[in-house]
Tab-separated table of C-alpha atoms in Angstrom:
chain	number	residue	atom	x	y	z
A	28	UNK	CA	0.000	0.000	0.000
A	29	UNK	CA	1.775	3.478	-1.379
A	30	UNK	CA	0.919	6.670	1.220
A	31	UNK	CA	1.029	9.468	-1.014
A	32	UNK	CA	2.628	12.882	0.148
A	33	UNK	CA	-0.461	14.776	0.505
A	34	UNK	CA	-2.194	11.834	2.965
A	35	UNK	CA	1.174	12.727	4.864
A	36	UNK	CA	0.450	16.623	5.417
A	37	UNK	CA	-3.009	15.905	6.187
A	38	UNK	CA	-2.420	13.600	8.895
A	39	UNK	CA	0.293	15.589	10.117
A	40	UNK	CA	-2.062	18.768	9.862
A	41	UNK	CA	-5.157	17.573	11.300
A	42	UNK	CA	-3.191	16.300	13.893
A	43	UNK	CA	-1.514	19.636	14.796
A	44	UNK	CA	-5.226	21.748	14.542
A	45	UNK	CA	-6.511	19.305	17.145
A	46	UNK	CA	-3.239	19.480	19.176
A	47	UNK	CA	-3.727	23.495	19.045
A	48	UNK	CA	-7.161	24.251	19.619
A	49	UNK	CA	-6.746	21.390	22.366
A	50	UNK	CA	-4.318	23.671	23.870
A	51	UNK	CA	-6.033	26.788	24.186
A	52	UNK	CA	-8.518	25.298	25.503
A	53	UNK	CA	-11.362	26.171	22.532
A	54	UNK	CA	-14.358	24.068	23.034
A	55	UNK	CA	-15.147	21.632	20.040
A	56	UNK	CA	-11.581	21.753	19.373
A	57	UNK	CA	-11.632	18.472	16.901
A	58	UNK	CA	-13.526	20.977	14.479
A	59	UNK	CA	-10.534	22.539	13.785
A	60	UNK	CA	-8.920	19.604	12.602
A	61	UNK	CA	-11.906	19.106	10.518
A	62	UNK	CA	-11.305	22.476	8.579
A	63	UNK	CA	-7.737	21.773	8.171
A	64	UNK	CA	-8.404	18.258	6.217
A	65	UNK	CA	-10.555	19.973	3.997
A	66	UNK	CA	-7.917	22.631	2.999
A	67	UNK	CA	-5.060	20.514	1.924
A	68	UNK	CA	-5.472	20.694	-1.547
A	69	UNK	CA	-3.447	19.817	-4.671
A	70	UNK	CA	-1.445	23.115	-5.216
A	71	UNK	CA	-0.653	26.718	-3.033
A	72	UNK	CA	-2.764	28.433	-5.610
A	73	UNK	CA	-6.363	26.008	-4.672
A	74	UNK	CA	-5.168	25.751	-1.464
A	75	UNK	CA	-5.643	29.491	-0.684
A	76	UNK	CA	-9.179	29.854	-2.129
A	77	UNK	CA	-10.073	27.123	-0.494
A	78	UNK	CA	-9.121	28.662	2.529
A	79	UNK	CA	-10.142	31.908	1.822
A	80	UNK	CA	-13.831	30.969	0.792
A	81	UNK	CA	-14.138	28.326	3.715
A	82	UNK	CA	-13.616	31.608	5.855
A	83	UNK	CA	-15.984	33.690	4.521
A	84	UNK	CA	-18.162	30.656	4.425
A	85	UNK	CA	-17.849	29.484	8.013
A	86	UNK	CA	-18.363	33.695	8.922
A	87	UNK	CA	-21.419	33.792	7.401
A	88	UNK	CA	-22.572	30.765	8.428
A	89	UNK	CA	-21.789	31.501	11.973
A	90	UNK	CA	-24.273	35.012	11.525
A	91	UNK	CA	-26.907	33.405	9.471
A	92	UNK	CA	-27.667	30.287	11.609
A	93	UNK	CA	-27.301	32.399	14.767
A	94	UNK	CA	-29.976	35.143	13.336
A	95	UNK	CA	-32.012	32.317	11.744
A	96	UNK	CA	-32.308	29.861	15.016
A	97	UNK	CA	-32.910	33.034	17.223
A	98	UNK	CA	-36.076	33.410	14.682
A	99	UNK	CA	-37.687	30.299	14.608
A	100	UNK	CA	-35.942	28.597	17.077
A	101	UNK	CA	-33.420	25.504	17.801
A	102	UNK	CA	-35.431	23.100	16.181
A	103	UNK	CA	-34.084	20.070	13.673
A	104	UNK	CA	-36.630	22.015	11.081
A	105	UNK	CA	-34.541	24.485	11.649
A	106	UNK	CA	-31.987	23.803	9.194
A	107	UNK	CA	-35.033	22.937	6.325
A	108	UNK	CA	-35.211	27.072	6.011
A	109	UNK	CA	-30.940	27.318	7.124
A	110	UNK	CA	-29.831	25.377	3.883
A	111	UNK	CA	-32.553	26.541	1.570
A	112	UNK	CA	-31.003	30.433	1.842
A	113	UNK	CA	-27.810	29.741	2.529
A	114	UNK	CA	-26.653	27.412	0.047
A	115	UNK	CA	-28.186	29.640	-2.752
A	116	UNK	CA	-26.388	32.269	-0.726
A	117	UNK	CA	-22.938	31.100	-0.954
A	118	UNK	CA	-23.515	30.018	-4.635
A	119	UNK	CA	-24.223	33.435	-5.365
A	120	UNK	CA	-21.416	34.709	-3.531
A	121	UNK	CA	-18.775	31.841	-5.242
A	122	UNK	CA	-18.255	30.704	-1.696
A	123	UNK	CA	-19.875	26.775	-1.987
A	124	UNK	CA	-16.485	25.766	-1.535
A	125	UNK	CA	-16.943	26.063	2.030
A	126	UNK	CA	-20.631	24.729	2.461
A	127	UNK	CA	-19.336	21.741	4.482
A	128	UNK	CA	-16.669	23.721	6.334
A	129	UNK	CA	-19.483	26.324	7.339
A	130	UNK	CA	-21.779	23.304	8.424
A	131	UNK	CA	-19.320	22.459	10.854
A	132	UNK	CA	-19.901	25.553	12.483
A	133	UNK	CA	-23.470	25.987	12.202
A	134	UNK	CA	-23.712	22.997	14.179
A	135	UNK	CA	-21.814	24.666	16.937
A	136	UNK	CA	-24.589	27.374	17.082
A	137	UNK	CA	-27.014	25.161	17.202
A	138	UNK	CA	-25.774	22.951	19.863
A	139	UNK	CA	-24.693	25.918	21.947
A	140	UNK	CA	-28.319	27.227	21.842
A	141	UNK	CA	-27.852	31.006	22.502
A	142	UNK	CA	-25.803	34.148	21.296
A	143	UNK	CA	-22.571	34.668	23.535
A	144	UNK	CA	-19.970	36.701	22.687
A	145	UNK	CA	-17.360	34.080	24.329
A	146	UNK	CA	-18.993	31.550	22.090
A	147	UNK	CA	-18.205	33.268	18.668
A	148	UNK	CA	-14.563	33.842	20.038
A	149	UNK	CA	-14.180	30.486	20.369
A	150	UNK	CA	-15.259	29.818	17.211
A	151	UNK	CA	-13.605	32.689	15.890
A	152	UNK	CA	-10.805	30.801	17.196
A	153	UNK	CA	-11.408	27.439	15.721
A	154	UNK	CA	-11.882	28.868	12.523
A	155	UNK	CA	-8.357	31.029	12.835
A	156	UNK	CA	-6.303	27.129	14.083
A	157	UNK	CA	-8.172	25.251	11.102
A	158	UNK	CA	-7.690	27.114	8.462
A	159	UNK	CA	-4.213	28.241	9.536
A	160	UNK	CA	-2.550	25.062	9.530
A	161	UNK	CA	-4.326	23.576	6.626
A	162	UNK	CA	-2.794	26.631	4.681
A	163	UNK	CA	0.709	26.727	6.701
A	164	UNK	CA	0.888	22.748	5.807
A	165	UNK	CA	-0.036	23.084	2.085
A	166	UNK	CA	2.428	25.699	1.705
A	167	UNK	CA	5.045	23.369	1.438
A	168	UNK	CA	5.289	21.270	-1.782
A	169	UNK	CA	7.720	18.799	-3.423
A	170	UNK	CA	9.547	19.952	-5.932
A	171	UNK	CA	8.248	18.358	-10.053
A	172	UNK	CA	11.324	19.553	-11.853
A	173	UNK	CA	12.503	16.307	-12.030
A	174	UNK	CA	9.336	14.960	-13.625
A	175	UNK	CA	8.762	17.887	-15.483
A	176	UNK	CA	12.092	17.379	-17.268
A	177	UNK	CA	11.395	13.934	-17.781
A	178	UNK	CA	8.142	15.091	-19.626
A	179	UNK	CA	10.475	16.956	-21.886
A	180	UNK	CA	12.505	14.969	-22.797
A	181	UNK	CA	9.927	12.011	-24.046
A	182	UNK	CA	7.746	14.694	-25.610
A	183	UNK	CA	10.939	15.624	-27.833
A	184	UNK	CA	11.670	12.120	-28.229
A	185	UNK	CA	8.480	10.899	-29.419
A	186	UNK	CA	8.297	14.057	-32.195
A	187	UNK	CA	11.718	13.396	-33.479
A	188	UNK	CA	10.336	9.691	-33.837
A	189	UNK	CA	7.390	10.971	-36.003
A	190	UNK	CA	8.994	13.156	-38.101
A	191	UNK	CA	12.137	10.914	-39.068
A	192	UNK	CA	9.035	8.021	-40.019
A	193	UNK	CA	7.718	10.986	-41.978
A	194	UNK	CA	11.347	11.678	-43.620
A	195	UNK	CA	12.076	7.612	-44.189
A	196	UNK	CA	8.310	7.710	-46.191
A	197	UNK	CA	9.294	10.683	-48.075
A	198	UNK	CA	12.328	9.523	-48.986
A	199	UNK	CA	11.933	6.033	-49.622
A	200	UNK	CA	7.917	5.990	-50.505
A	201	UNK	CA	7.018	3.363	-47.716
A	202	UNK	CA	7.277	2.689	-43.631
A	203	UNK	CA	5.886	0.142	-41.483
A	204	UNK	CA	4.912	2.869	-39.153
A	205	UNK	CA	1.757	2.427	-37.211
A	206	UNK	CA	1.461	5.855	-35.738
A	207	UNK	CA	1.378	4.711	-32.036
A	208	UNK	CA	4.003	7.909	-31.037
A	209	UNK	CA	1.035	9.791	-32.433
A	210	UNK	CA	-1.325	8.792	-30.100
A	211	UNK	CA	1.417	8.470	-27.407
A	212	UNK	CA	2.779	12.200	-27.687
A	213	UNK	CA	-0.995	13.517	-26.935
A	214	UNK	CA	-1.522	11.281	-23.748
A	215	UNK	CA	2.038	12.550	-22.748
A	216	UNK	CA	1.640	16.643	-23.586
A	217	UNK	CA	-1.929	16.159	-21.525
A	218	UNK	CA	0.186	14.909	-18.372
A	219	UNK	CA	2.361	17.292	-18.973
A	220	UNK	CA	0.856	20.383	-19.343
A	221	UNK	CA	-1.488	19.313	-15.804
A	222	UNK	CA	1.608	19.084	-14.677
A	223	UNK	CA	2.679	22.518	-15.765
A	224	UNK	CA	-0.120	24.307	-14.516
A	225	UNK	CA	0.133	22.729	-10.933
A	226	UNK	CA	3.900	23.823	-11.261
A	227	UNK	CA	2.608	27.811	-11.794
A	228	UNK	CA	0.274	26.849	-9.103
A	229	UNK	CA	2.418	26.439	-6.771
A	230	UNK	CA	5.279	28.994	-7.781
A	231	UNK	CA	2.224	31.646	-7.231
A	232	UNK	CA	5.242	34.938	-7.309
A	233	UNK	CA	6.997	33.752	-10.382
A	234	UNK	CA	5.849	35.873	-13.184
A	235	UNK	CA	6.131	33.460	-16.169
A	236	UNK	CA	6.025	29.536	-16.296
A	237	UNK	CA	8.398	28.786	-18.778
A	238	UNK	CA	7.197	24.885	-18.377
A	239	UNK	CA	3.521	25.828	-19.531
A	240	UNK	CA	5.291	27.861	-22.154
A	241	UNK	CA	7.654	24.681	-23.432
A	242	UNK	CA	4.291	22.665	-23.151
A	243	UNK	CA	2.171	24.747	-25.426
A	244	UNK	CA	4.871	24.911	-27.543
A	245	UNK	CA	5.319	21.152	-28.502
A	246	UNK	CA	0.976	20.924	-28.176
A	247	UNK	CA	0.995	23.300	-31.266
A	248	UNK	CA	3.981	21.020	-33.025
A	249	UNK	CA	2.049	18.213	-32.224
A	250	UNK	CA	-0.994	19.833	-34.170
A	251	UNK	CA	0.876	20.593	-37.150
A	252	UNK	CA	2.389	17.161	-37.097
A	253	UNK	CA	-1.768	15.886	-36.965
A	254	UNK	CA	-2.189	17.898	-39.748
A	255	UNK	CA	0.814	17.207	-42.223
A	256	UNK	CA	-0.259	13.148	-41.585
A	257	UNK	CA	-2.833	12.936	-44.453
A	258	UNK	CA	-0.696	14.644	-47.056
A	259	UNK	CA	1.870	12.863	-46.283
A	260	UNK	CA	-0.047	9.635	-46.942
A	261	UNK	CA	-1.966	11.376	-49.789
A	262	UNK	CA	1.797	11.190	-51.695
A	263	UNK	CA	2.291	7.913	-53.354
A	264	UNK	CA	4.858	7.447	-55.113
A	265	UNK	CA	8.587	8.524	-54.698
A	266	UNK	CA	9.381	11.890	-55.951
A	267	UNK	CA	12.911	13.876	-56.467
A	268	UNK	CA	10.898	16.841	-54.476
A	269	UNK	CA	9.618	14.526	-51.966
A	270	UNK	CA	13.269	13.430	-50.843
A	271	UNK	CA	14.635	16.820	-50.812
A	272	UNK	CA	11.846	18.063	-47.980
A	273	UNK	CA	12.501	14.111	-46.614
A	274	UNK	CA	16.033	15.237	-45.923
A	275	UNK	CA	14.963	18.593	-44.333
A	276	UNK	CA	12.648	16.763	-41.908
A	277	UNK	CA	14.932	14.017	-40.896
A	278	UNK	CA	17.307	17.487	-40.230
A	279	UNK	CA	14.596	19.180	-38.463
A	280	UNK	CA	14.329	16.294	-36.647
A	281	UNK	CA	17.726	16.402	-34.750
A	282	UNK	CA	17.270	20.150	-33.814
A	283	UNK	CA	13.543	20.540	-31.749
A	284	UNK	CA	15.282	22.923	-29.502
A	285	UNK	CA	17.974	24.954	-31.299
A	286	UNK	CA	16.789	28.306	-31.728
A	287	UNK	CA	19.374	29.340	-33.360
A	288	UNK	CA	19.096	27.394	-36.470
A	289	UNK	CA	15.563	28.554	-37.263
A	290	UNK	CA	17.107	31.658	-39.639
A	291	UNK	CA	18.659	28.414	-41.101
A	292	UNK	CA	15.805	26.208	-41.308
A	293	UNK	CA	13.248	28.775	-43.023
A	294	UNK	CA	16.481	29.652	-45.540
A	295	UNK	CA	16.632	25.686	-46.779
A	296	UNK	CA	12.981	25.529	-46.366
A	297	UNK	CA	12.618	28.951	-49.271
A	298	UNK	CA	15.333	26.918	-51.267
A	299	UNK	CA	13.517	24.020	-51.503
A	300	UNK	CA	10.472	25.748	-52.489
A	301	UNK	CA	12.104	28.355	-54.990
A	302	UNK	CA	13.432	24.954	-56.832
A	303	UNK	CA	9.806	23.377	-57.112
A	304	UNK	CA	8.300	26.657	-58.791
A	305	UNK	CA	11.572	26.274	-61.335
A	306	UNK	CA	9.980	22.975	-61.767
A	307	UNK	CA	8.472	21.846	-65.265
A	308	UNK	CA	4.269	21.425	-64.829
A	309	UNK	CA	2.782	18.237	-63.788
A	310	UNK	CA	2.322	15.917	-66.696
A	311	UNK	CA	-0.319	13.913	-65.127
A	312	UNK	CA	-3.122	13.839	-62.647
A	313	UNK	CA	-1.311	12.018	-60.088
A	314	UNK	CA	1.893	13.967	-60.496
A	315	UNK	CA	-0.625	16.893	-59.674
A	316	UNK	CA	-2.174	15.868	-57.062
A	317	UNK	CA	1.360	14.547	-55.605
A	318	UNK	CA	3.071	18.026	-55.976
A	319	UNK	CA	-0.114	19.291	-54.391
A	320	UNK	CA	0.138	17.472	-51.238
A	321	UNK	CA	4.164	18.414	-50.857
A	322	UNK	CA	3.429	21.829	-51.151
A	323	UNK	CA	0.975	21.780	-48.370
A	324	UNK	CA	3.295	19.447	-46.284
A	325	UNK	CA	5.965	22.560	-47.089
A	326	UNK	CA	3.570	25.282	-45.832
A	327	UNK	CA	3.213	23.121	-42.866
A	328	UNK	CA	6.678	22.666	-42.056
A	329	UNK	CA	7.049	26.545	-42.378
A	330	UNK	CA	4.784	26.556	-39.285
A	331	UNK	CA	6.521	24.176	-37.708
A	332	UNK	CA	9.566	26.221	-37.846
A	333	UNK	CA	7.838	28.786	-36.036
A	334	UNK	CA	7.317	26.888	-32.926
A	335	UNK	CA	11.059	26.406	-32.577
């Protein structure tokens, strides 16, 4: 059985609420560690609306059940009219997050059965140890660089995989290729990019993620890859032209990253094309048609380029 790291801070912070509020003495101290288990969330970011709208939840909660059972009394019907207002209340206000947190302490009120000043301190109290240490114990998280980098380096793998299949059928007119990095490189760029955005979520003062930048980088390469697929396997039979943008892929293919051999890249790229418009016409449909689907597999490379 594999404890995962976030089990471990919620043990360890429900366990510390309860050990606090025990302390001072705060009656229905255990509710505290009760807030505190629902505030560990995945990321610094969620972790601090969550605590933020359990407060303002559990405040007005405290006010509206104490006005509310003063009205029509501590009765179970009580909460019939309680959670028909205030759970269209808090919706309205974008606070549901902290309907169950606020329950918590609307059962307080009602088990206390009057208004005391000494009783909302305490629960004042309660709320402040709860919410505290579920946000003091989220703020620590593990650092993903290593998986993160991992990420990077099988998303580059897996598109220099497609595009030297691409080159090897433009160059040679066949491949026993079934496509499976396809498919593999969009379940990997989906990881990754979650991944990315729970990075920036917890790195809440760092202007730019340059990992959800790298991410959405390779997602549009992996688009224009999609798209260069069916002219690719529109082209069927081996052509001069077809070997010379062949050779440029399998080129492209070993230089993902290199920035600075894009000026170089769109250069070849206008070469190649300048020679096909020096090219005699087509002499036949399927010569056409051929031609056709290079020159859109040459506009999409162009893009490609782009994304370097």
């Amino acid at each position: 059985m594999r404890i995962g790291f976030r089990t471990i801070k919620t043990a360890i912070g429900v366990s510390i609420s309860i050990l606090l509020a025990q302390a001072l003495q705060l009656e229905y101290y255990t509710a505290a560690g009760i807030l505190t288990l629902l505030c560990i969330q995945k990321s610094r970011k969620q972790s601090t609306q969550a605590v933020i709208s359990r407060f303002f939840a559990c405040i007005a909660g405290l006010l509206f059940s104490s006005l509310l059972f003063e009205v029509i009394g501590y009765r179970p019907y009580s909460f019939l009219v309680l959670l028909l207002l205030f759970i269209p209340f808090c919706v309205r206000f974008r606070i549901q997050e902290g309907i169950a947190s606020s329950s918590v302490i609307v059962m307080h009120v009602y088990m206390h059965g009057k208004i005391e000043p000494s009783f909302y301190w305490n629960e004042i109290q309660v709320m402040l140890v709860g919410l505290g240490v579920g946000l003091l114990i989220n703020w620590y998280m593990p650092s993903i660089d290593k998986e993160l980098n991992r990420y990077k380096e099988e998303v580059d793998q897996l598109i220099s995989k497609i595009l030297n299949e691409m080159a090897s059928y433009l160059k040679e007119g066949y491949t026993l290729w079934d496509g499976k990095e396809l498919l593999l490189l969009s379940d990997t760029l989906q990881k990754a990019k979650r991944l990315a955005i729970l990075d920036a979520e917890n790195n809440l003062l760092r202007k730019e993620n340059s990992n959800q930048a790298y991410f959405e980088h390779k997602q549009r390469q992996y688009d224009i890859l999609e798209r260069m697929l069916p002219s690719i396997s529109r082209i069927t039979v081996q052509m001069e032209q077809g070997i010379r943008i062949g050779d440029f892929v399998q080129e492209l293919s070993h230089h993902l990253n290199n920035r600075s051999q894009t000026a170089s890249f769109r250069e070849k790229l206008r070469d190649i094309r300048d020679y096909h418009k020096h090219l005699p016409l087509p002499e036949s449909r399927n010569e056409f048609e051929n031609r056709a689907s290079l020159y859109t597999v040459a506009n999409e490379l162009e893009r490609f380029i782009n994304t370097i």
